[in-house]
Short mmCIF file of C-alpha atoms in Angstrom, two decimals:
data_model
loop_
_atom_site.label_atom_id
_atom_site.label_comp_id
_atom_site.label_asym_id
_atom_site.label_seq_id
_atom_site.Cartn_x
_atom_site.Cartn_y
_atom_site.Cartn_z
CA UNK A 1 15.04 15.16 -19.75
CA UNK A 2 12.09 16.26 -22.30
CA UNK A 3 9.64 18.38 -21.22
CA UNK A 4 9.95 17.71 -17.69
CA UNK A 5 9.00 21.24 -16.49
CA UNK A 6 6.09 20.83 -17.89
CA UNK A 7 3.54 18.45 -15.62
CA UNK A 8 0.65 18.59 -17.91
CA UNK A 9 2.03 17.86 -21.26
CA UNK A 10 3.15 14.30 -21.67
CA UNK A 11 6.39 12.94 -23.08
CA UNK A 12 5.79 12.82 -27.00
CA UNK A 13 5.63 9.40 -28.44
CA UNK A 14 8.41 9.67 -30.86
CA UNK A 15 10.59 10.44 -28.18
CA UNK A 16 9.40 7.69 -26.27
CA UNK A 17 10.12 5.12 -28.64
CA UNK A 18 13.49 6.12 -29.11
CA UNK A 19 14.35 5.65 -25.94
CA UNK A 20 12.14 2.58 -25.13
CA UNK A 21 10.44 3.79 -22.56
CA UNK A 22 6.77 3.37 -21.84
CA UNK A 23 4.14 6.32 -21.25
CA UNK A 24 3.04 5.29 -17.69
CA UNK A 25 6.38 4.73 -16.59
CA UNK A 26 7.88 8.23 -18.17
CA UNK A 27 5.42 10.06 -16.16
CA UNK A 28 7.01 8.22 -12.84
CA UNK A 29 10.44 9.33 -14.11
CA UNK A 30 9.36 12.91 -15.18
CA UNK A 31 8.17 13.39 -12.06
CA UNK A 32 10.85 12.65 -10.04
CA UNK A 33 13.34 14.50 -12.17
CA UNK A 34 11.20 18.01 -12.13
CA UNK A 35 11.53 17.57 -8.07
CA UNK A 36 15.32 17.38 -8.17
CA UNK A 37 17.45 20.43 -7.99
CA UNK A 38 17.41 21.88 -11.69
CA UNK A 39 20.96 23.46 -11.60
CA UNK A 40 22.25 19.82 -10.67
CA UNK A 41 20.36 18.57 -13.74
CA UNK A 42 21.71 20.96 -16.15
CA UNK A 43 25.08 20.29 -14.63
CA UNK A 44 24.41 16.42 -15.41
CA UNK A 45 23.44 17.71 -18.89
CA UNK A 46 26.36 19.13 -19.56
CA UNK A 47 28.59 17.03 -18.61
CA UNK A 48 27.28 14.55 -21.28
CA UNK A 49 28.87 16.75 -24.05
CA UNK A 50 32.63 15.77 -25.17
CA UNK A 51 35.09 17.91 -24.79
CA UNK A 52 35.82 17.54 -28.39
CA UNK A 53 31.91 17.95 -29.46
CA UNK A 54 32.36 16.48 -32.76
CA UNK A 55 32.81 12.73 -30.64
CA UNK A 56 29.28 13.25 -29.67
CA UNK A 57 28.28 11.82 -33.33
CA UNK A 58 31.31 9.19 -33.31
CA UNK A 59 31.63 7.98 -29.71
CA UNK A 60 28.50 8.89 -27.92
CA UNK A 61 27.59 11.29 -25.11
CA UNK A 62 30.37 11.03 -21.86
CA UNK A 63 27.75 8.97 -19.69
CA UNK A 64 30.26 7.87 -17.10
CA UNK A 65 31.31 11.93 -16.72
CA UNK A 66 27.64 12.53 -16.08
CA UNK A 67 27.25 9.93 -13.62
CA UNK A 68 29.92 11.24 -11.87
CA UNK A 69 28.53 14.98 -11.95
CA UNK A 70 25.06 13.43 -10.62
CA UNK A 71 26.37 11.78 -7.75
CA UNK A 72 28.40 14.77 -7.01
CA UNK A 73 25.33 17.08 -6.75
CA UNK A 74 22.48 14.66 -6.37
CA UNK A 75 23.92 11.97 -4.51
CA UNK A 76 24.14 8.31 -4.95
CA UNK A 77 21.03 6.06 -4.03
CA UNK A 78 20.33 2.49 -3.88
CA UNK A 79 18.82 1.36 -7.65
CA UNK A 80 15.22 0.43 -7.51
CA UNK A 81 13.78 -2.37 -9.14
CA UNK A 82 11.92 -0.12 -11.48
CA UNK A 83 8.76 -2.28 -12.43
CA UNK A 84 8.11 -2.15 -8.72
CA UNK A 85 8.56 1.20 -8.36
CA UNK A 86 6.16 2.20 -11.47
CA UNK A 87 3.49 -0.36 -9.86
CA UNK A 88 3.26 0.96 -6.58
CA UNK A 89 2.62 4.59 -8.22
CA UNK A 90 0.05 3.37 -10.57
CA UNK A 91 -1.68 1.04 -7.60
CA UNK A 92 -1.22 2.93 -4.40
CA UNK A 93 -3.93 5.50 -3.55
CA UNK A 94 -1.53 8.12 -1.89
CA UNK A 95 -2.69 8.95 1.55
CA UNK A 96 0.63 10.59 2.72
CA UNK A 97 4.40 10.20 2.05
CA UNK A 98 4.23 9.90 -2.12
CA UNK A 99 4.82 5.89 -2.93
CA UNK A 100 8.16 6.92 -5.16
CA UNK A 101 9.50 9.00 -2.67
CA UNK A 102 8.69 6.23 0.38
CA UNK A 103 10.20 3.33 -1.94
CA UNK A 104 13.73 5.29 -2.48
CA UNK A 105 13.65 6.13 1.59
CA UNK A 106 13.13 2.37 2.20
CA UNK A 107 15.73 1.35 0.33
CA UNK A 108 17.96 4.09 1.92
CA UNK A 109 16.81 3.78 5.33
CA UNK A 110 20.07 4.78 7.32
CA UNK A 111 19.91 8.46 5.39
CA UNK A 112 15.92 8.76 4.86
CA UNK A 113 15.30 11.86 7.21
CA UNK A 114 11.78 11.13 7.47
CA UNK A 115 12.56 7.98 8.88
CA UNK A 116 15.39 8.55 11.11
CA UNK A 117 14.95 12.18 12.08
CA UNK A 118 12.47 13.21 15.29
CA UNK A 119 11.44 17.00 14.85
CA UNK A 120 10.22 19.21 17.63
CA UNK A 121 6.57 19.90 17.49
CA UNK A 122 4.02 22.56 19.13
CA UNK A 123 0.60 23.75 19.13
CA UNK A 124 -0.14 26.61 16.67
CA UNK A 125 -3.25 28.52 16.24
CA UNK A 126 -4.71 26.80 13.81
CA UNK A 127 -2.67 23.52 13.57
CA UNK A 128 0.39 20.90 14.97
CA UNK A 129 3.60 22.72 13.81
CA UNK A 130 7.10 22.15 13.76
CA UNK A 131 9.43 25.05 13.31
CA UNK A 132 12.20 23.27 11.63
CA UNK A 133 12.42 23.23 8.02
CA UNK A 134 14.45 20.23 7.21
CA UNK A 135 12.58 17.07 6.50
CA UNK A 136 11.72 14.56 9.11
CA UNK A 137 9.26 12.01 10.78
CA UNK A 138 5.52 13.63 10.72
CA UNK A 139 2.07 12.50 10.24
CA UNK A 140 2.26 11.68 6.51
CA UNK A 141 5.32 9.72 6.89
CA UNK A 142 3.48 7.31 9.30
CA UNK A 143 0.54 6.87 6.63
CA UNK A 144 2.82 6.26 3.14
CA UNK A 145 5.46 4.12 5.23
CA UNK A 146 2.44 1.61 6.58
CA UNK A 147 0.80 1.90 3.38
CA UNK A 148 3.63 0.79 1.33
CA UNK A 149 5.08 -1.49 3.73
CA UNK A 150 1.87 -3.68 3.45
CA UNK A 151 1.58 -3.30 -0.33
CA UNK A 152 5.60 -4.57 -0.84
CA UNK A 153 5.26 -7.25 1.45
CA UNK A 154 2.10 -8.32 -1.10
CA UNK A 155 4.07 -7.41 -4.01
CA UNK A 156 7.58 -8.97 -3.32
CA UNK A 157 8.54 -12.42 -3.24
CA UNK A 158 9.96 -13.74 0.28
CA UNK A 159 13.66 -13.09 0.32
CA UNK A 160 13.52 -10.07 -1.86
CA UNK A 161 16.12 -7.87 -1.17
CA UNK A 162 13.80 -4.48 -0.90
CA UNK A 163 11.23 -6.68 1.15
CA UNK A 164 14.09 -7.93 3.14
CA UNK A 165 14.01 -3.99 4.37
CA UNK A 166 10.77 -3.98 5.73
CA UNK A 167 11.31 -4.99 9.41
CA UNK A 168 13.89 -2.34 9.59
CA UNK A 169 11.20 0.25 8.47
CA UNK A 170 8.84 -0.57 11.01
CA UNK A 171 11.49 -0.58 13.44
CA UNK A 172 12.10 3.00 12.55
CA UNK A 173 8.53 3.88 13.03
CA UNK A 174 8.29 2.37 16.21
CA UNK A 175 11.44 4.46 17.47
CA UNK A 176 10.10 7.80 15.69
CA UNK A 177 6.72 7.09 17.41
CA UNK A 178 8.32 6.64 21.26
CA UNK A 179 9.72 9.84 20.42
CA UNK A 180 7.89 11.95 23.59
CA UNK A 181 7.86 15.43 21.84
CA UNK A 182 5.87 13.97 18.99
CA UNK A 183 2.55 15.56 17.88
CA UNK A 184 0.45 14.48 15.58
CA UNK A 185 -2.61 16.66 14.30
CA UNK A 186 -5.61 14.46 14.10
CA UNK A 187 -6.91 13.90 10.98
CA UNK A 188 -10.78 13.59 12.10
CA UNK A 189 -12.98 16.42 12.46
CA UNK A 190 -15.35 16.36 15.44
CA UNK A 191 -17.05 18.83 18.11
CA UNK A 192 -14.00 18.88 20.16
CA UNK A 193 -15.15 21.63 22.69
CA UNK A 194 -18.18 19.07 23.32
CA UNK A 195 -15.57 16.58 23.71
CA UNK A 196 -13.55 18.32 26.34
CA UNK A 197 -16.49 19.14 28.18
CA UNK A 198 -18.06 15.24 28.35
CA UNK A 199 -14.49 14.40 29.11
CA UNK A 200 -14.16 16.31 32.48
CA UNK A 201 -11.10 17.70 33.81
CA UNK A 202 -8.11 17.08 31.92
CA UNK A 203 -5.03 14.82 33.15
CA UNK A 204 -2.50 17.52 32.41
CA UNK A 205 -2.61 21.20 31.74
CA UNK A 206 0.47 22.75 30.09
CA UNK A 207 1.53 25.95 28.44
CA UNK A 208 -0.94 26.49 25.41
CA UNK A 209 -2.45 22.88 25.58
CA UNK A 210 -4.77 20.68 27.84
CA UNK A 211 -4.49 16.81 28.00
CA UNK A 212 -6.78 14.02 28.27
CA UNK A 213 -5.44 10.85 27.78
CA UNK A 214 -3.38 10.49 24.72
CA UNK A 215 -5.25 13.32 23.44
CA UNK A 216 -4.17 16.73 23.56
CA UNK A 217 -5.97 20.09 22.72
CA UNK A 218 -3.90 23.83 21.77
CA UNK A 219 -5.73 26.31 23.26
CA UNK A 220 -4.09 29.81 21.98
CA UNK A 221 -6.38 29.58 18.63
CA UNK A 222 -9.83 30.29 18.14
CA UNK A 223 -11.03 26.55 18.65
CA UNK A 224 -9.33 23.61 19.95
CA UNK A 225 -6.42 22.24 18.08
CA UNK A 226 -6.60 18.25 18.44
CA UNK A 227 -3.41 15.98 18.07
CA UNK A 228 -2.47 12.95 19.77
CA UNK A 229 0.86 11.90 21.49
CA UNK A 230 1.60 8.62 20.27
CA UNK A 231 3.99 7.63 23.09
CA UNK A 232 0.88 7.63 25.58
CA UNK A 233 -1.03 4.88 23.40
CA UNK A 234 -1.35 1.76 24.72
CA UNK A 235 -0.13 -1.39 23.16
CA UNK A 236 -3.12 -1.67 20.45
CA UNK A 237 -2.24 1.88 18.98
CA UNK A 238 -5.35 3.43 20.72
CA UNK A 239 -6.02 4.95 24.09
CA UNK A 240 -9.58 4.74 26.27
CA UNK A 241 -10.06 8.69 25.25
CA UNK A 242 -9.75 8.01 21.31
CA UNK A 243 -11.70 4.53 21.85
CA UNK A 244 -14.83 6.54 23.35
CA UNK A 245 -14.41 9.46 20.73
CA UNK A 246 -14.49 7.33 17.84
CA UNK A 247 -17.06 4.65 18.86
CA UNK A 248 -18.78 3.32 15.41
CA UNK A 249 -16.52 5.18 13.37
CA UNK A 250 -14.28 3.65 10.60
CA UNK A 251 -10.81 4.12 11.01
CA UNK A 252 -9.06 6.68 8.64
CA UNK A 253 -5.53 6.37 7.33
CA UNK A 254 -4.03 7.96 10.39
CA UNK A 255 -6.03 5.61 12.99
CA UNK A 256 -5.40 2.38 10.59
CA UNK A 257 -1.45 3.06 10.73
CA UNK A 258 -1.47 3.68 14.12
CA UNK A 259 -2.89 0.14 14.86
CA UNK A 260 -1.11 -1.47 12.27
CA UNK A 261 2.22 -0.32 13.77
CA UNK A 262 1.19 -1.86 16.99
CA UNK A 263 -0.37 -5.33 15.41
CA UNK A 264 2.18 -8.41 16.08
CA UNK A 265 0.40 -9.87 12.80
CA UNK A 266 1.33 -6.91 10.96
CA UNK A 267 4.90 -7.41 12.21
CA UNK A 268 4.85 -11.03 11.43
CA UNK A 269 3.86 -10.08 7.91
CA UNK A 270 6.81 -7.63 7.32
CA UNK A 271 9.31 -10.11 8.47
CA UNK A 272 8.57 -12.44 6.16
CA UNK A 273 7.42 -15.97 5.86
CA UNK A 274 10.91 -18.00 6.65
CA UNK A 275 11.26 -21.19 4.41
CA UNK A 276 8.18 -22.91 2.55
CA UNK A 277 6.09 -25.59 4.35
CA UNK A 278 6.48 -27.89 1.41
CA UNK A 279 8.92 -27.15 -1.54
CA UNK A 280 11.53 -25.06 -1.32
CA UNK A 281 12.54 -21.35 -2.93
CA UNK A 282 13.19 -20.67 -6.13
CA UNK A 283 16.70 -20.77 -7.76
CA UNK A 284 17.11 -17.29 -6.79
CA UNK A 285 16.37 -17.57 -3.28
CA UNK A 286 12.87 -16.48 -3.37
CA UNK A 287 8.86 -17.91 -3.34
CA UNK A 288 5.79 -16.37 -2.86
CA UNK A 289 3.61 -17.17 0.29
CA UNK A 290 0.66 -16.47 -2.08
CA UNK A 291 0.92 -19.82 -3.04
CA UNK A 292 -0.94 -22.28 -1.11
CA UNK A 293 0.74 -25.09 -2.20
CA UNK A 294 3.98 -23.88 -0.09
CA UNK A 295 2.67 -21.79 2.45
CA UNK A 296 -0.69 -24.02 3.49
CA UNK A 297 0.08 -27.41 1.37
CA UNK A 298 -2.39 -28.86 4.25
CA UNK A 299 -5.05 -26.76 3.03
CA UNK A 300 -4.74 -27.85 -0.37
CA UNK A 301 -4.89 -31.50 0.26
CA UNK A 302 -8.02 -30.66 2.65
CA UNK A 303 -9.59 -29.17 -0.25
CA UNK A 304 -8.80 -31.39 -3.18
CA UNK A 305 -10.38 -34.15 -1.12
CA UNK A 306 -13.34 -32.76 0.05
CA UNK A 307 -14.11 -31.31 -3.65
CA UNK A 308 -12.64 -34.36 -5.53
CA UNK A 309 -10.25 -31.90 -7.42
CA UNK A 310 -6.62 -32.24 -8.24
CA UNK A 311 -3.66 -30.25 -6.28
CA UNK A 312 -4.04 -27.40 -9.02
CA UNK A 313 -7.58 -26.76 -8.71
CA UNK A 314 -7.46 -26.57 -5.01
CA UNK A 315 -4.42 -24.20 -5.43
CA UNK A 316 -6.33 -22.08 -7.67
CA UNK A 317 -9.61 -22.14 -5.40
CA UNK A 318 -8.09 -21.07 -2.58
CA UNK A 319 -6.35 -18.00 -4.23
CA UNK A 320 -9.57 -17.13 -5.57
CA UNK A 321 -11.29 -17.55 -2.10
CA UNK A 322 -8.65 -15.16 -0.43
CA UNK A 323 -6.63 -12.89 -2.13
CA UNK A 324 -7.60 -9.47 -3.05
CA UNK A 325 -6.01 -9.59 -6.88
CA UNK A 326 -5.95 -13.39 -8.27
CA UNK A 327 -5.55 -12.37 -11.79
CA UNK A 328 -4.39 -14.43 -14.41
CA UNK A 329 -1.04 -12.94 -14.29
CA UNK A 330 -0.48 -12.91 -10.72
CA UNK A 331 -1.44 -16.22 -9.90
CA UNK A 332 0.69 -17.66 -12.95
CA UNK A 333 3.25 -15.43 -10.92
CA UNK A 334 2.38 -16.80 -7.68
CA UNK A 335 2.50 -20.27 -8.50
CA UNK A 336 5.38 -20.23 -11.05
CA UNK A 337 3.32 -21.69 -13.86
CA UNK A 338 4.11 -18.80 -15.72
CA UNK A 339 7.28 -19.30 -16.08
CA UNK A 340 7.05 -23.04 -16.99
CA UNK A 341 6.85 -24.59 -20.05
CA UNK A 342 2.95 -25.04 -20.68
CA UNK A 343 2.34 -23.00 -17.29
CA UNK A 344 -0.65 -21.28 -19.25
CA UNK A 345 -1.87 -24.49 -20.25
CA UNK A 346 -1.91 -25.71 -16.74
CA UNK A 347 -3.56 -22.59 -15.53
CA UNK A 348 -6.35 -23.30 -18.06
CA UNK A 349 -6.35 -27.03 -17.16
CA UNK A 350 -7.33 -26.34 -13.12
CA UNK A 351 -9.62 -23.75 -13.89
CA UNK A 352 -11.47 -25.78 -16.21
CA UNK A 353 -11.65 -28.39 -13.35
CA UNK A 354 -12.52 -25.95 -10.67
CA UNK A 355 -15.25 -24.15 -12.85
CA UNK A 356 -17.00 -27.90 -13.25
CA UNK A 357 -17.19 -28.33 -9.71
CA UNK A 358 -19.50 -25.06 -9.50
CA UNK A 359 -17.53 -23.76 -6.85
CA UNK A 360 -16.80 -20.56 -9.10
CA UNK A 361 -18.69 -18.87 -11.84
CA UNK A 362 -17.15 -18.28 -15.33
CA UNK A 363 -17.31 -15.03 -16.64
CA UNK A 364 -16.00 -11.45 -18.05
CA UNK A 365 -15.80 -8.60 -15.57
CA UNK A 366 -14.12 -5.28 -16.93
CA UNK A 367 -10.79 -4.65 -15.02
CA UNK A 368 -11.08 -8.28 -13.43
CA UNK A 369 -7.53 -9.76 -15.17
CA UNK A 370 -9.56 -13.41 -14.74
CA UNK A 371 -12.54 -15.13 -15.40
CA UNK A 372 -13.24 -16.90 -12.32
CA UNK A 373 -15.13 -15.49 -9.98
CA UNK A 374 -16.79 -16.50 -6.48
CA UNK A 375 -20.42 -16.62 -6.45
CA UNK A 376 -21.99 -13.49 -5.18
CA UNK A 377 -21.74 -9.88 -5.06
CA UNK A 378 -19.14 -8.05 -6.70
CA UNK A 379 -17.91 -4.40 -5.55
CA UNK A 380 -15.90 -2.17 -7.89
CA UNK A 381 -13.95 0.51 -5.83
CA UNK A 382 -12.60 3.70 -7.44
CA UNK A 383 -9.72 3.76 -9.36
CA UNK A 384 -6.45 2.70 -8.68
CA UNK A 385 -8.29 -0.29 -6.94
CA UNK A 386 -8.91 -3.86 -8.57
CA UNK A 387 -12.78 -4.96 -8.35
CA UNK A 388 -13.00 -7.53 -5.98
CA UNK A 389 -15.84 -10.33 -4.62
CA UNK A 390 -18.00 -8.52 -1.54
CA UNK A 391 -17.46 -12.10 0.34
CA UNK A 392 -13.65 -11.41 0.51
CA UNK A 393 -14.15 -7.97 2.40
CA UNK A 394 -14.33 -8.99 6.27
CA UNK A 395 -10.84 -10.71 5.43
CA UNK A 396 -9.37 -7.15 4.67
CA UNK A 397 -11.56 -4.97 7.42
CA UNK A 398 -13.60 -3.28 4.56
CA UNK A 399 -17.30 -2.08 4.32
CA UNK A 400 -19.13 -2.08 0.48
CA UNK A 401 -18.46 0.31 -1.09
CA UNK A 402 -16.06 2.07 1.05
CA UNK A 403 -12.32 3.58 0.35
CA UNK A 404 -9.43 1.95 1.88
CA UNK A 405 -8.16 3.83 4.33
CA UNK A 406 -4.90 3.30 3.61
CA UNK A 407 -5.15 3.73 -0.09
CA UNK A 408 -4.40 -0.14 -0.76
CA UNK A 409 -6.44 -3.63 -0.72
CA UNK A 410 -3.88 -5.93 0.44
CA UNK A 411 -3.15 -8.66 3.31
CA UNK A 412 -2.09 -6.62 6.70
CA UNK A 413 -1.22 -10.13 8.35
CA UNK A 414 0.64 -13.19 7.13
CA UNK A 415 -1.05 -14.79 3.75
CA UNK A 416 -1.05 -18.22 5.34
CA UNK A 417 -3.24 -16.96 8.12
CA UNK A 418 -5.72 -15.18 5.81
CA UNK A 419 -5.99 -18.75 4.03
CA UNK A 420 -6.93 -20.79 7.20
CA UNK A 421 -9.61 -17.86 8.34
CA UNK A 422 -11.28 -18.04 4.62
CA UNK A 423 -11.51 -21.94 4.69
CA UNK A 424 -12.93 -21.79 8.11
CA UNK A 425 -15.38 -19.49 7.20
CA UNK A 426 -16.32 -22.06 4.53
CA UNK A 427 -16.33 -24.98 6.99
CA UNK A 428 -18.55 -23.01 9.21
CA UNK A 429 -21.43 -22.61 6.44
CA UNK A 430 -20.45 -19.07 5.40
CA UNK A 431 -18.98 -19.99 2.23
CA UNK A 432 -19.72 -17.63 -1.17
CA UNK A 433 -22.85 -18.70 -2.36
CA UNK A 434 -25.30 -16.64 -4.98
CA UNK A 435 -27.23 -13.44 -3.88
CA UNK A 436 -31.03 -13.22 -4.22
CA UNK A 437 -31.74 -10.38 -6.65
CA UNK A 438 -33.08 -7.38 -4.88
CA UNK A 439 -36.70 -6.41 -6.64
CA UNK A 440 -37.49 -3.14 -6.76
CA UNK A 441 -41.07 -2.39 -5.11
CA UNK A 442 -43.82 -1.99 -7.06
CA UNK A 443 -45.08 1.98 -7.16
CA UNK A 444 -48.45 2.96 -6.24
CA UNK A 445 -50.88 4.17 -8.61
CA UNK A 446 -51.05 7.93 -8.54
CA UNK A 447 -54.27 9.12 -7.73
#
């Protein structure tokens, strides 16, 4: 475990070469190991040494014994697909529960206290508090779990065993939010005193708090401590008092998570698309709903007929039109072209045919991972998000220049429905088009 106690220093390149691990992946492993009990890790390392030390050079370390000590001291965990784990750490902007920890909790749901254990909450002088030191469900759990669930539903194919855990995660979130004693401190600033005066008499006055609908305010400190009691929210994950308070305000991570947990379309996304509409699953039983040929074959035929292109070009156009990250690598993965003999040539041929129609423009843009784009504006969110066309922002409830509330830009409803919405916009005359360049106004002469 080289240098895991030093957060600032990277693992030496020579060590990485010896153990065959990439630098980015080593950072993920190093962060996880540093969070574990150090005495237990020392015991694992000690168990690697054979009883006869000379056997270390002739037979190698006692890995089986070290594994036994690991499971005794640190517990047995379900193995994770490391590529997915490392992608999550690299591409999800943390908004709560760290993606790596949340992913481990997802696959070991039954024993993960953050998803299975309710805590007792009270109002402190400055914030909502729990007197219990043991881990359990909290505000950060809600935000991080919803963000990771949405990301996994996009990152993994239907039929994947990790993706299959997502409905159980959503059910656990709903169960925790139904706890009548749960309080979530509000992640938003406002003039709470002015709000309470405008709201009038409270619906309830208790020991150290007052309640207006689902909003509660602790009254023991120097200023009101705002919180929401989720069990009192309506079926949309909101309530009249919250709606009145945040009229016109963009939802933050907490509000977006509460709404998604109550959204039937989000539940449908996590439940999975079932069998493909056309074709069948791959040999391993999985398939990608991002492939329009399998999820919306009728739209593929419609696009092909309207624009006089082949099926592959129509498939590529729908992905470019709708999805936030249709890189060449992702496109090849979703369609299966990358795993076919001549798949790269097939992707190039589809792109060339599509480019000849004028529906897309060719070019090179930083971090795009592709050479075909919709005509019109192009936005560049801050890392770790990929850039994308401005025309797509309404599909993801984003504004230009806005930081994604949940730290991810992925579908939060079934992809088939997104394809139909994007194509409907095109049919209604709201298709992508080149924008007029903004010409600066001439400056007047100084006098």
